[in-house]
DNA sequence: TTATACTATTTATCTGATGAATATACTTTA
DNA sequence: TAAAGTATATTCATCAGATAAATAGTATAA
């Protein structure tokens, strides 16, 4: 018996039965049964929907429900996106969290980086510059996201990773990148090149300083206000 | 029209209708109606359950559903508790996040503290010491939680606060405090006294160092292993 | 005025039915 | 024989309706 009550028959069942990631849960009609959860189908579906929204399980027709590998990001993303959808000013607050988080874990994360990671980050920069010089291709958002997430990948900490992933998802969903212009993006990727160079030289503190300077480039406030304007006009 | 799709008719409705915290949502049967969500009662209830699990709404008989003030903690807590219920080693990882987070925001947070906050923290220490000297009263967990949360209260950042609150909730739910002994707790509160003294003296860096030292006191690993033992034996 | 009982509204839970998706087994065909 | 298409049974997806439980507000009585 687990000492932690999750307030959900389904989640408690998963824990107590030691269901492993990838494993299949009983079908809904089986779960409903007295021998499993002992609650109605409606209740099972409500709890399944919560588990699905939190990214804990994947539910598909025929195959049934499968327990996923633990991921912190979906829960963060959903709560954060709701906040952002109601008021974009929350992005500024989450950005502060993100910036402080990256700065705090910086040295630890850099020390764990492998050669292949650095090569990948170098490739991100190259791909981003290529996109920048082709005016028909959209902003190199994926490269930006991949570059930063790679820095902290080796920490192997799902909570850190989850928060950072949710940040980029939110950045994407709120379409905050559509305001970036060419000059701004050029500066951004100059910074990234200096960050990576410093990391490769083993000067993590220099890299961190470049990162801090680079975050100062981001000026969400005017964009947020502009976005709010658009929302008001559109409704 | 909000540019952010939350993948839920209910959540999108709340955003688009600009429902304010404290306001009441239509009853379930009304929401079901074509003029509102246009989905069945079961579907409405599934989405309500998700919103409730995330702490976004409060749903009660007769009163109906009320939108709550935004709170990041419930989403974090639920995901974290599920992880912990399955494997206590996740606590160590979340602890790292918490420690780095507090260190990163330390100066900023301390600079915002008011006199009443410091007085409250002083009272926490006194209350904790009183409990420590009365062997019949349980471990001063509430005081410990209140002390740390107060430091970051004035940041007024729901994401920072939410993560820290979830940390303490998880600490509580996993009953990790039951392993603390008298000597350990004495040392802990000596640290807290030095932290507060340094803050009051305006030496935030000294306070931060005391905090960092104080986190080194915590040794979850043996307790976590012991806890896992108990779980295995109990099942 | 205050305490109690009643009533209407709303959520809570369950049951059953139908439609949609899909993995598996089977059949057909080159 | 092997590949492609088909059939079917299982499972999820969604809906509708019924009954029970909770409760805010109203009416009633001491």
Short mmCIF file of C-alpha atoms (C1' of nucleotides) in Angstrom, two decimals:
data_model
loop_
_atom_site.label_atom_id
_atom_site.label_comp_id
_atom_site.label_asym_id
_atom_site.label_seq_id
_atom_site.Cartn_x
_atom_site.Cartn_y
_atom_site.Cartn_z
CA UNK A 1 0.00 0.00 0.00
CA UNK A 2 1.47 3.29 -1.14
CA UNK A 3 1.48 5.98 1.53
CA UNK A 4 0.53 8.58 -1.06
CA UNK A 5 -3.13 8.99 -1.98
CA UNK A 6 -3.54 10.63 -5.36
CA UNK A 7 -7.26 11.20 -4.95
CA UNK A 8 -8.01 9.07 -7.99
CA UNK A 9 -8.83 5.38 -8.07
CA UNK A 10 -7.15 5.07 -11.46
CA UNK A 11 -3.87 6.72 -10.47
CA UNK A 12 -3.76 4.82 -7.20
CA UNK A 13 -4.36 1.61 -9.14
CA UNK A 14 -1.46 2.33 -11.50
CA UNK A 15 0.82 2.92 -8.53
CA UNK A 16 -0.30 -0.03 -6.46
CA UNK A 17 -0.25 -2.50 -9.34
CA UNK A 18 3.24 -1.30 -10.26
CA UNK A 19 2.21 -0.80 -13.87
CA UNK A 20 5.38 -0.09 -15.84
CA UNK A 21 5.80 2.47 -18.66
CA UNK A 22 4.76 0.88 -21.94
CA UNK A 23 2.52 -1.61 -20.22
CA UNK A 24 -1.15 -1.80 -21.07
CA UNK A 25 -3.86 -1.07 -18.55
CA UNK A 26 -7.08 -3.11 -18.47
CA UNK A 27 -9.78 -1.87 -20.84
CA UNK A 28 -12.27 0.66 -19.57
CA UNK A 29 -14.99 -1.93 -19.06
CA UNK A 30 -12.55 -4.10 -17.12
CA UNK A 31 -11.34 -1.18 -15.00
CA UNK A 32 -14.94 -0.40 -14.15
CA UNK A 33 -15.32 -3.86 -12.65
CA UNK A 34 -15.40 -4.47 -8.90
CA UNK A 35 -12.17 -6.45 -9.07
CA UNK A 36 -10.31 -3.40 -10.35
CA UNK A 37 -11.57 0.11 -9.59
CA UNK A 38 -15.21 -0.56 -8.77
CA UNK A 39 -16.48 2.70 -10.24
CA UNK A 40 -18.70 3.47 -13.20
CA UNK A 41 -17.52 3.95 -16.76
CA UNK A 42 -18.16 7.69 -16.58
CA UNK A 43 -15.92 7.97 -13.53
CA UNK A 44 -13.23 5.87 -15.14
CA UNK A 45 -13.31 8.07 -18.21
CA UNK A 46 -13.11 11.25 -16.13
CA UNK A 47 -10.00 9.96 -14.39
CA UNK A 48 -8.54 8.66 -17.64
CA UNK A 49 -9.04 12.10 -19.14
CA UNK A 50 -7.14 13.68 -16.24
CA UNK A 51 -4.32 11.17 -16.60
CA UNK A 52 -4.26 11.81 -20.34
CA UNK A 53 -4.23 15.59 -19.89
CA UNK A 54 -1.26 15.21 -17.54
CA UNK A 55 0.52 13.10 -20.17
CA UNK A 56 0.67 10.10 -17.84
CA UNK A 57 -1.13 7.69 -20.14
CA UNK A 58 -1.81 7.34 -23.82
CA UNK A 59 -5.24 6.10 -24.70
CA UNK A 60 -6.15 4.74 -28.12
CA UNK A 61 -8.95 2.72 -29.61
CA UNK A 62 -8.49 -1.02 -29.65
CA UNK A 63 -4.99 -0.88 -28.18
CA UNK A 64 -6.38 0.37 -24.92
CA UNK A 65 -4.51 2.53 -22.45
CA UNK A 66 -0.74 2.49 -22.14
CA UNK A 67 1.28 3.99 -19.31
CA UNK A 68 3.79 6.50 -20.68
CA UNK A 69 7.30 7.25 -19.52
CA UNK A 70 7.09 9.92 -16.83
CA UNK A 71 7.07 13.43 -18.23
CA UNK A 72 6.66 16.61 -16.21
CA UNK A 73 6.09 18.86 -19.21
CA UNK A 74 2.41 18.18 -20.05
CA UNK A 75 1.14 19.21 -16.61
CA UNK A 76 3.24 22.37 -16.67
CA UNK A 77 2.28 23.16 -20.26
CA UNK A 78 -1.45 22.83 -19.70
CA UNK A 79 -1.51 25.00 -16.61
CA UNK A 80 0.84 27.54 -18.16
CA UNK A 81 -1.07 27.72 -21.46
CA UNK A 82 -4.31 28.32 -19.61
CA UNK A 83 -2.69 31.19 -17.73
CA UNK A 84 -1.23 32.61 -20.95
CA UNK A 85 -4.49 32.28 -22.86
CA UNK A 86 -6.17 34.39 -20.20
CA UNK A 87 -3.38 36.92 -19.79
CA UNK A 88 -0.10 37.10 -21.70
CA UNK A 89 1.62 38.92 -18.85
CA UNK A 90 2.16 35.51 -17.28
CA UNK A 91 4.76 34.84 -19.95
CA UNK A 92 7.05 37.43 -18.46
CA UNK A 93 6.80 35.72 -15.07
CA UNK A 94 7.49 32.28 -16.47
CA UNK A 95 10.41 33.74 -18.44
CA UNK A 96 11.98 34.92 -15.21
CA UNK A 97 11.68 31.41 -13.87
CA UNK A 98 13.21 29.98 -17.02
CA UNK A 99 16.10 32.44 -17.05
CA UNK A 100 16.98 31.90 -13.41
CA UNK A 101 16.66 28.16 -13.84
CA UNK A 102 19.08 28.01 -16.76
CA UNK A 103 21.55 30.27 -14.98
CA UNK A 104 21.35 28.19 -11.80
CA UNK A 105 21.95 24.84 -13.50
CA UNK A 106 24.39 26.25 -16.05
CA UNK A 107 27.76 25.00 -14.80
CA UNK A 108 26.43 21.62 -13.75
CA UNK A 109 24.79 21.12 -17.13
CA UNK A 110 27.77 22.29 -19.17
CA UNK A 111 30.10 19.97 -17.33
CA UNK A 112 27.98 17.01 -18.42
CA UNK A 113 27.90 17.89 -22.12
CA UNK A 114 29.32 15.34 -24.54
CA UNK A 115 31.14 16.08 -27.78
CA UNK A 116 28.11 15.00 -29.80
CA UNK A 117 25.95 17.50 -27.92
CA UNK A 118 28.29 20.35 -28.80
CA UNK A 119 28.35 19.17 -32.42
CA UNK A 120 24.56 19.16 -32.45
CA UNK A 121 24.44 22.69 -31.04
CA UNK A 122 26.91 23.78 -33.70
CA UNK A 123 24.59 22.26 -36.29
CA UNK A 124 21.65 24.17 -34.79
CA UNK A 125 23.50 27.43 -35.28
CA UNK A 126 24.37 26.55 -38.88
CA UNK A 127 20.80 25.55 -39.68
CA UNK A 128 19.43 28.70 -38.07
CA UNK A 129 21.80 30.93 -40.06
CA UNK A 130 20.83 29.13 -43.25
CA UNK A 131 17.17 29.79 -42.56
CA UNK A 132 17.89 33.41 -41.69
CA UNK A 133 19.49 34.01 -45.05
CA UNK A 134 16.59 32.46 -46.89
CA UNK A 135 13.81 34.95 -46.44
CA UNK A 136 11.19 32.44 -47.55
CA UNK A 137 11.80 30.10 -44.67
CA UNK A 138 10.21 30.88 -41.35
CA UNK A 139 11.96 31.89 -38.17
CA UNK A 140 14.39 29.23 -36.87
CA UNK A 141 12.34 28.52 -33.80
CA UNK A 142 12.97 24.78 -33.70
CA UNK A 143 16.72 25.35 -33.82
CA UNK A 144 16.48 27.89 -31.00
CA UNK A 145 14.51 25.48 -28.88
CA UNK A 146 16.80 22.55 -29.61
CA UNK A 147 19.94 24.56 -28.85
CA UNK A 148 18.80 25.54 -25.37
CA UNK A 149 17.25 22.22 -24.45
CA UNK A 150 20.44 20.41 -25.41
CA UNK A 151 22.43 22.34 -22.84
CA UNK A 152 20.41 20.81 -20.00
CA UNK A 153 19.65 17.42 -21.52
CA UNK A 154 22.40 15.55 -19.68
CA UNK A 155 21.17 16.67 -16.29
CA UNK A 156 18.59 13.95 -16.85
CA UNK A 157 16.25 15.79 -14.53
CA UNK A 158 12.65 15.48 -15.79
CA UNK A 159 11.53 18.49 -13.75
CA UNK A 160 14.13 20.87 -15.17
CA UNK A 161 13.60 19.50 -18.66
CA UNK A 162 9.83 19.62 -18.29
CA UNK A 163 9.81 23.27 -17.25
CA UNK A 164 12.10 24.26 -20.11
CA UNK A 165 10.10 22.29 -22.67
CA UNK A 166 6.89 23.86 -21.45
CA UNK A 167 8.51 27.28 -21.81
CA UNK A 168 9.25 26.66 -25.48
CA UNK A 169 5.83 25.17 -26.09
CA UNK A 170 4.26 28.24 -24.59
CA UNK A 171 6.51 30.50 -26.64
CA UNK A 172 5.33 28.60 -29.68
CA UNK A 173 1.64 28.51 -28.81
CA UNK A 174 1.48 32.20 -28.00
CA UNK A 175 3.24 32.89 -31.29
CA UNK A 176 5.60 35.31 -29.61
CA UNK A 177 8.26 34.61 -32.19
CA UNK A 178 6.36 36.24 -35.04
CA UNK A 179 7.56 39.64 -33.92
CA UNK A 180 11.23 38.91 -34.33
CA UNK A 181 12.93 40.79 -37.17
CA UNK A 182 16.09 40.03 -39.11
CA UNK A 183 18.48 42.23 -37.12
CA UNK A 184 17.20 40.90 -33.84
CA UNK A 185 17.63 37.30 -34.97
CA UNK A 186 21.14 37.97 -36.26
CA UNK A 187 22.12 39.27 -32.83
CA UNK A 188 20.45 36.31 -31.13
CA UNK A 189 22.47 33.79 -33.11
CA UNK A 190 25.69 35.76 -32.65
CA UNK A 191 25.10 35.28 -28.95
CA UNK A 192 24.49 31.58 -29.38
CA UNK A 193 27.72 31.21 -31.27
CA UNK A 194 29.62 32.94 -28.48
CA UNK A 195 27.86 30.79 -25.88
CA UNK A 196 28.86 27.59 -27.65
CA UNK A 197 32.41 28.81 -28.24
CA UNK A 198 32.81 29.56 -24.56
CA UNK A 199 31.42 26.16 -23.61
CA UNK A 200 33.78 24.40 -26.00
CA UNK A 201 36.66 26.40 -24.51
CA UNK A 202 35.61 25.15 -21.07
CA UNK A 203 34.83 28.66 -19.86
CA UNK A 204 31.35 27.97 -18.55
CA UNK A 205 31.21 31.21 -16.61
CA UNK A 206 31.84 33.22 -19.77
CA UNK A 207 29.16 31.18 -21.52
CA UNK A 208 26.74 31.90 -18.70
CA UNK A 209 27.42 35.62 -18.94
CA UNK A 210 26.73 35.51 -22.66
CA UNK A 211 23.49 33.68 -21.93
CA UNK A 212 22.46 36.30 -19.39
CA UNK A 213 23.24 39.09 -21.85
CA UNK A 214 21.30 37.23 -24.53
CA UNK A 215 18.17 37.03 -22.39
CA UNK A 216 18.32 40.81 -22.03
CA UNK A 217 17.81 41.00 -25.78
CA UNK A 218 14.35 39.57 -25.41
CA UNK A 219 11.84 42.29 -24.94
CA UNK A 220 8.52 40.64 -24.51
CA UNK A 221 6.70 43.57 -23.02
CA UNK A 222 5.96 45.53 -26.21
CA UNK A 223 5.02 42.34 -28.04
CA UNK A 224 2.75 41.26 -25.25
CA UNK A 225 0.99 44.59 -25.31
CA UNK A 226 0.66 44.41 -29.06
CA UNK A 227 -0.73 40.91 -28.76
CA UNK A 228 -3.25 42.03 -26.16
CA UNK A 229 -4.33 44.80 -28.52
CA UNK A 230 -4.95 42.24 -31.23
CA UNK A 231 -6.98 40.06 -28.92
CA UNK A 232 -9.19 42.95 -27.87
CA UNK A 233 -9.72 44.06 -31.44
CA UNK A 234 -10.39 40.54 -32.64
CA UNK A 235 -13.12 39.81 -30.12
CA UNK B 1 -10.67 34.70 -30.58
CA UNK B 2 -7.71 33.58 -28.51
CA UNK B 3 -4.78 32.30 -30.56
CA UNK B 4 -4.17 29.56 -28.03
CA UNK B 5 -6.14 26.34 -28.32
CA UNK B 6 -6.22 24.47 -25.05
CA UNK B 7 -7.69 21.33 -26.57
CA UNK B 8 -10.73 21.57 -24.34
CA UNK B 9 -14.04 23.21 -25.14
CA UNK B 10 -14.48 24.13 -21.51
CA UNK B 11 -11.09 25.79 -21.05
CA UNK B 12 -11.40 27.59 -24.37
CA UNK B 13 -14.85 28.79 -23.30
CA UNK B 14 -13.48 30.18 -20.02
CA UNK B 15 -10.79 32.06 -21.92
CA UNK B 16 -13.00 33.37 -24.71
CA UNK B 17 -15.83 34.44 -22.42
CA UNK B 18 -13.30 36.23 -20.20
CA UNK B 19 -14.67 34.54 -17.11
CA UNK B 20 -13.04 36.21 -14.11
CA UNK B 21 -11.78 34.48 -10.94
CA UNK B 22 -14.66 34.12 -8.49
CA UNK B 23 -17.24 34.23 -11.25
CA UNK B 24 -19.65 31.37 -11.69
CA UNK B 25 -19.76 29.26 -14.83
CA UNK B 26 -23.06 28.06 -16.30
CA UNK B 27 -24.38 24.84 -14.79
CA UNK B 28 -23.37 21.57 -16.39
CA UNK B 29 -26.67 21.16 -18.21
CA UNK B 30 -26.37 24.70 -19.55
CA UNK B 31 -22.77 24.17 -20.64
CA UNK B 32 -23.86 21.05 -22.48
CA UNK B 33 -26.23 23.16 -24.57
CA UNK B 34 -25.51 24.08 -28.18
CA UNK B 35 -25.32 27.77 -27.28
CA UNK B 36 -22.38 27.10 -24.97
CA UNK B 37 -20.12 24.09 -25.52
CA UNK B 38 -22.34 21.85 -27.61
CA UNK B 39 -21.00 18.61 -26.14
CA UNK B 40 -22.58 15.91 -24.01
CA UNK B 41 -22.77 15.97 -20.24
CA UNK B 42 -20.19 13.20 -19.95
CA UNK B 43 -17.74 15.23 -22.01
CA UNK B 44 -18.42 18.36 -19.97
CA UNK B 45 -17.78 16.42 -16.78
CA UNK B 46 -14.53 14.97 -18.12
CA UNK B 47 -13.25 18.44 -18.92
CA UNK B 48 -14.53 19.82 -15.63
CA UNK B 49 -12.65 17.07 -13.84
CA UNK B 50 -9.44 18.03 -15.64
CA UNK B 51 -9.94 21.70 -14.77
CA UNK B 52 -10.65 20.71 -11.18
CA UNK B 53 -7.58 18.48 -10.98
CA UNK B 54 -5.47 21.40 -12.23
CA UNK B 55 -7.00 23.62 -9.55
CA UNK B 56 -8.44 25.98 -12.15
CA UNK B 57 -12.05 25.70 -11.02
CA UNK B 58 -13.89 24.79 -7.88
CA UNK B 59 -17.03 22.76 -8.39
CA UNK B 60 -19.68 22.31 -5.72
CA UNK B 61 -23.25 21.14 -5.59
CA UNK B 62 -25.90 23.79 -5.98
CA UNK B 63 -23.38 26.64 -6.17
CA UNK B 64 -22.11 25.35 -9.48
CA UNK B 65 -18.62 25.90 -10.81
CA UNK B 66 -16.49 28.85 -9.87
CA UNK B 67 -13.29 29.96 -11.58
CA UNK B 68 -10.45 30.15 -9.07
CA UNK B 69 -7.56 32.54 -8.87
CA UNK B 70 -4.73 31.19 -11.00
CA UNK B 71 -2.50 28.77 -9.13
CA UNK B 72 0.39 26.85 -10.62
CA UNK B 73 0.80 24.52 -7.64
CA UNK B 74 -2.00 21.97 -8.20
CA UNK B 75 -0.77 20.91 -11.64
CA UNK B 76 2.79 20.56 -10.37
CA UNK B 77 1.69 18.77 -7.22
CA UNK B 78 -0.43 16.19 -9.04
CA UNK B 79 2.23 15.31 -11.57
CA UNK B 80 4.96 15.28 -8.93
CA UNK B 81 2.97 13.17 -6.47
CA UNK B 82 2.27 10.61 -9.15
CA UNK B 83 5.98 10.39 -9.89
CA UNK B 84 6.81 10.11 -6.19
CA UNK B 85 4.14 7.49 -5.54
CA UNK B 86 5.73 5.35 -8.22
CA UNK B 87 9.34 5.98 -7.28
CA UNK B 88 10.64 8.07 -4.40
CA UNK B 89 13.93 8.73 -6.17
CA UNK B 90 12.12 11.53 -8.02
CA UNK B 91 12.15 13.49 -4.78
CA UNK B 92 15.90 13.88 -4.99
CA UNK B 93 15.55 15.32 -8.50
CA UNK B 94 12.81 17.74 -7.53
CA UNK B 95 14.88 18.75 -4.51
CA UNK B 96 17.72 19.75 -6.80
CA UNK B 97 15.29 21.92 -8.71
CA UNK B 98 14.00 23.47 -5.52
CA UNK B 99 17.48 24.15 -4.14
CA UNK B 100 18.74 25.76 -7.32
CA UNK B 101 15.55 27.76 -7.64
CA UNK B 102 15.81 29.23 -4.16
CA UNK B 103 19.49 30.00 -4.63
CA UNK B 104 18.81 31.66 -7.98
CA UNK B 105 16.01 33.92 -6.75
CA UNK B 106 17.59 34.50 -3.35
CA UNK B 107 18.90 38.07 -3.63
CA UNK B 108 15.92 39.31 -5.58
CA UNK B 109 13.52 37.80 -3.05
CA UNK B 110 15.39 39.02 0.02
CA UNK B 111 15.49 42.57 -1.29
CA UNK B 112 11.69 42.59 -1.45
CA UNK B 113 11.11 41.36 2.11
CA UNK B 114 9.14 43.64 4.43
CA UNK B 115 9.65 44.04 8.15
CA UNK B 116 6.49 42.04 8.85
CA UNK B 117 7.86 39.16 6.80
CA UNK B 118 11.04 39.05 8.85
CA UNK B 119 9.00 39.22 12.04
CA UNK B 120 6.91 36.32 10.82
CA UNK B 121 10.01 34.28 10.03
CA UNK B 122 11.33 35.05 13.51
CA UNK B 123 8.04 33.78 14.92
CA UNK B 124 8.38 30.60 12.85
CA UNK B 125 11.75 29.92 14.44
CA UNK B 126 10.39 30.52 17.93
CA UNK B 127 7.39 28.28 17.34
CA UNK B 128 9.59 25.55 15.90
CA UNK B 129 11.95 25.66 18.89
CA UNK B 130 9.01 25.48 21.25
CA UNK B 131 7.73 22.38 19.49
CA UNK B 132 11.18 20.83 19.50
CA UNK B 133 11.43 21.15 23.25
CA UNK B 134 8.04 19.57 23.77
CA UNK B 135 8.57 15.95 22.83
CA UNK B 136 4.84 15.32 22.59
CA UNK B 137 4.34 17.70 19.73
CA UNK B 138 5.17 16.54 16.26
CA UNK B 139 7.95 17.81 14.02
CA UNK B 140 7.64 21.55 13.21
CA UNK B 141 6.94 20.91 9.55
CA UNK B 142 4.45 23.74 9.08
CA UNK B 143 6.91 26.24 10.51
CA UNK B 144 9.65 24.96 8.22
CA UNK B 145 7.40 25.30 5.20
CA UNK B 146 6.16 28.74 6.18
CA UNK B 147 9.69 30.03 6.81
CA UNK B 148 10.96 29.12 3.36
CA UNK B 149 7.85 30.14 1.45
CA UNK B 150 7.88 33.54 3.11
CA UNK B 151 11.31 34.31 1.68
CA UNK B 152 9.94 34.16 -1.87
CA UNK B 153 6.43 35.43 -1.25
CA UNK B 154 7.10 39.01 -2.36
CA UNK B 155 8.39 37.92 -5.75
CA UNK B 156 4.70 37.54 -6.49
CA UNK B 157 5.59 34.97 -9.14
CA UNK B 158 2.95 32.19 -9.22
CA UNK B 159 5.31 29.82 -10.98
CA UNK B 160 8.10 30.11 -8.42
CA UNK B 161 5.61 29.97 -5.56
CA UNK B 162 3.75 27.07 -7.14
CA UNK B 163 6.89 24.96 -7.51
CA UNK B 164 7.98 25.65 -3.94
CA UNK B 165 4.53 24.91 -2.53
CA UNK B 166 4.37 21.66 -4.47
CA UNK B 167 7.76 20.75 -3.04
CA UNK B 168 6.50 21.09 0.50
CA UNK B 169 3.27 19.30 -0.28
CA UNK B 170 5.26 16.42 -1.72
CA UNK B 171 7.58 16.41 1.31
CA UNK B 172 4.47 16.18 3.44
CA UNK B 173 2.65 13.55 1.40
CA UNK B 174 5.67 11.27 1.19
CA UNK B 175 6.10 11.66 4.94
CA UNK B 176 9.81 12.24 4.52
CA UNK B 177 9.91 14.30 7.69
CA UNK B 178 9.21 11.36 9.97
CA UNK B 179 12.85 10.37 9.82
CA UNK B 180 14.17 13.57 11.36
CA UNK B 181 15.62 13.24 14.82
CA UNK B 182 16.13 15.80 17.57
CA UNK B 183 19.78 16.61 16.87
CA UNK B 184 19.13 16.99 13.17
CA UNK B 185 16.23 19.37 13.77
CA UNK B 186 18.24 21.42 16.24
CA UNK B 187 20.91 21.94 13.59
CA UNK B 188 18.28 22.78 10.99
CA UNK B 189 16.79 25.54 13.09
CA UNK B 190 20.21 26.88 14.04
CA UNK B 191 20.75 27.34 10.31
CA UNK B 192 17.42 29.08 9.93
CA UNK B 193 18.29 31.47 12.69
CA UNK B 194 21.59 32.33 11.00
CA UNK B 195 19.81 32.74 7.66
CA UNK B 196 17.32 35.19 9.11
CA UNK B 197 20.01 37.08 11.05
CA UNK B 198 22.01 37.52 7.86
CA UNK B 199 18.93 38.70 5.97
CA UNK B 200 18.11 41.22 8.70
CA UNK B 201 21.72 42.44 8.58
CA UNK B 202 21.31 42.98 4.85
CA UNK B 203 23.96 40.40 4.02
CA UNK B 204 21.95 38.37 1.53
CA UNK B 205 25.00 36.55 0.20
CA UNK B 206 25.85 35.29 3.66
CA UNK B 207 22.24 34.21 4.08
CA UNK B 208 22.38 32.38 0.79
CA UNK B 209 25.53 30.55 1.82
CA UNK B 210 23.86 29.48 5.04
CA UNK B 211 20.91 28.25 3.01
CA UNK B 212 23.19 26.24 0.71
CA UNK B 213 24.96 24.71 3.71
CA UNK B 214 21.62 23.93 5.27
CA UNK B 215 20.44 22.00 2.22
CA UNK B 216 23.54 19.83 2.51
CA UNK B 217 22.21 18.69 5.87
CA UNK B 218 19.33 16.96 4.16
CA UNK B 219 20.21 13.44 3.26
CA UNK B 220 17.21 11.93 1.59
CA UNK B 221 18.93 9.02 -0.01
CA UNK B 222 19.08 6.68 2.99
CA UNK B 223 15.53 7.60 3.94
CA UNK B 224 14.29 7.08 0.44
CA UNK B 225 15.86 3.63 0.34
CA UNK B 226 14.37 2.83 3.71
CA UNK B 227 11.00 4.02 2.46
CA UNK B 228 11.23 1.86 -0.62
CA UNK B 229 12.00 -1.10 1.60
CA UNK B 230 8.84 -0.46 3.57
CA UNK B 231 6.75 -0.20 0.43
CA UNK B 232 8.03 -3.51 -0.88
CA UNK B 233 7.46 -5.25 2.43
CA UNK B 234 4.02 -3.77 2.85
CA UNK B 235 2.78 -4.98 -0.52
"C1'" DT C 1 -36.06 36.87 16.02
"C1'" DT C 2 -34.36 32.45 15.60
"C1'" DA C 3 -34.39 27.77 14.60
"C1'" DT C 4 -36.26 24.25 11.71
"C1'" DA C 5 -38.29 22.08 7.77
"C1'" DC C 6 -39.10 22.27 2.96
"C1'" DT C 7 -38.13 22.85 -1.89
"C1'" DA C 8 -35.92 23.62 -6.07
"C1'" DT C 9 -31.57 23.55 -8.24
"C1'" DT C 10 -27.28 21.58 -9.20
"C1'" DT C 11 -23.80 18.26 -8.96
"C1'" DA C 12 -22.58 13.03 -8.43
"C1'" DT C 13 -22.90 8.64 -10.12
"C1'" DC C 14 -24.51 4.95 -12.73
"C1'" DT C 15 -26.52 2.41 -16.76
"C1'" DG C 16 -27.22 1.48 -21.38
"C1'" DA C 17 -26.89 2.35 -26.31
"C1'" DT C 18 -24.77 3.64 -30.65
"C1'" DG C 19 -20.95 5.13 -33.55
"C1'" DA C 20 -15.98 5.24 -34.77
"C1'" DA C 21 -11.42 3.44 -34.84
"C1'" DT C 22 -8.27 -0.28 -35.35
"C1'" DA C 23 -5.55 -4.65 -34.50
"C1'" DT C 24 -6.03 -9.22 -35.85
"C1'" DA C 25 -7.28 -12.91 -38.59
"C1'" DC C 26 -8.90 -14.23 -42.87
"C1'" DT C 27 -9.45 -14.17 -47.83
"C1'" DT C 28 -8.25 -13.14 -52.26
"C1'" DT C 29 -5.18 -12.53 -56.01
"C1'" DA C 30 -0.89 -12.09 -58.61
"C1'" DT D 1 4.08 -18.33 -51.75
"C1'" DA D 2 3.57 -13.55 -50.67
"C1'" DA D 3 1.36 -9.36 -50.88
"C1'" DA D 4 -2.73 -6.79 -50.68
"C1'" DG D 5 -7.15 -6.17 -49.51
"C1'" DT D 6 -11.32 -7.44 -46.52
"C1'" DA D 7 -14.01 -8.83 -42.49
"C1'" DT D 8 -14.68 -8.90 -37.84
"C1'" DA D 9 -14.37 -8.45 -33.11
"C1'" DT D 10 -12.62 -5.56 -29.58
"C1'" DT D 11 -12.10 -1.22 -27.59
"C1'" DC D 12 -12.55 3.57 -27.17
"C1'" DA D 13 -15.71 7.89 -28.14
"C1'" DT D 14 -19.78 10.11 -27.39
"C1'" DC D 15 -24.30 10.68 -26.13
"C1'" DA D 16 -28.84 10.44 -23.55
"C1'" DG D 17 -31.36 9.60 -19.58
"C1'" DA D 18 -32.33 8.29 -14.78
"C1'" DT D 19 -31.69 8.42 -9.86
"C1'" DA D 20 -29.30 9.81 -5.67
"C1'" DA D 21 -26.99 13.24 -2.85
"C1'" DA D 22 -25.84 17.84 -1.53
"C1'" DT D 23 -27.11 22.51 -0.58
"C1'" DA D 24 -28.65 27.50 -0.99
"C1'" DG D 25 -32.64 29.86 -0.41
"C1'" DT D 26 -37.41 30.11 1.19
"C1'" DA D 27 -41.15 29.27 4.03
"C1'" DT D 28 -42.79 28.08 8.48
"C1'" DA D 29 -43.38 27.86 13.33
"C1'" DA D 30 -42.11 28.67 18.15
#
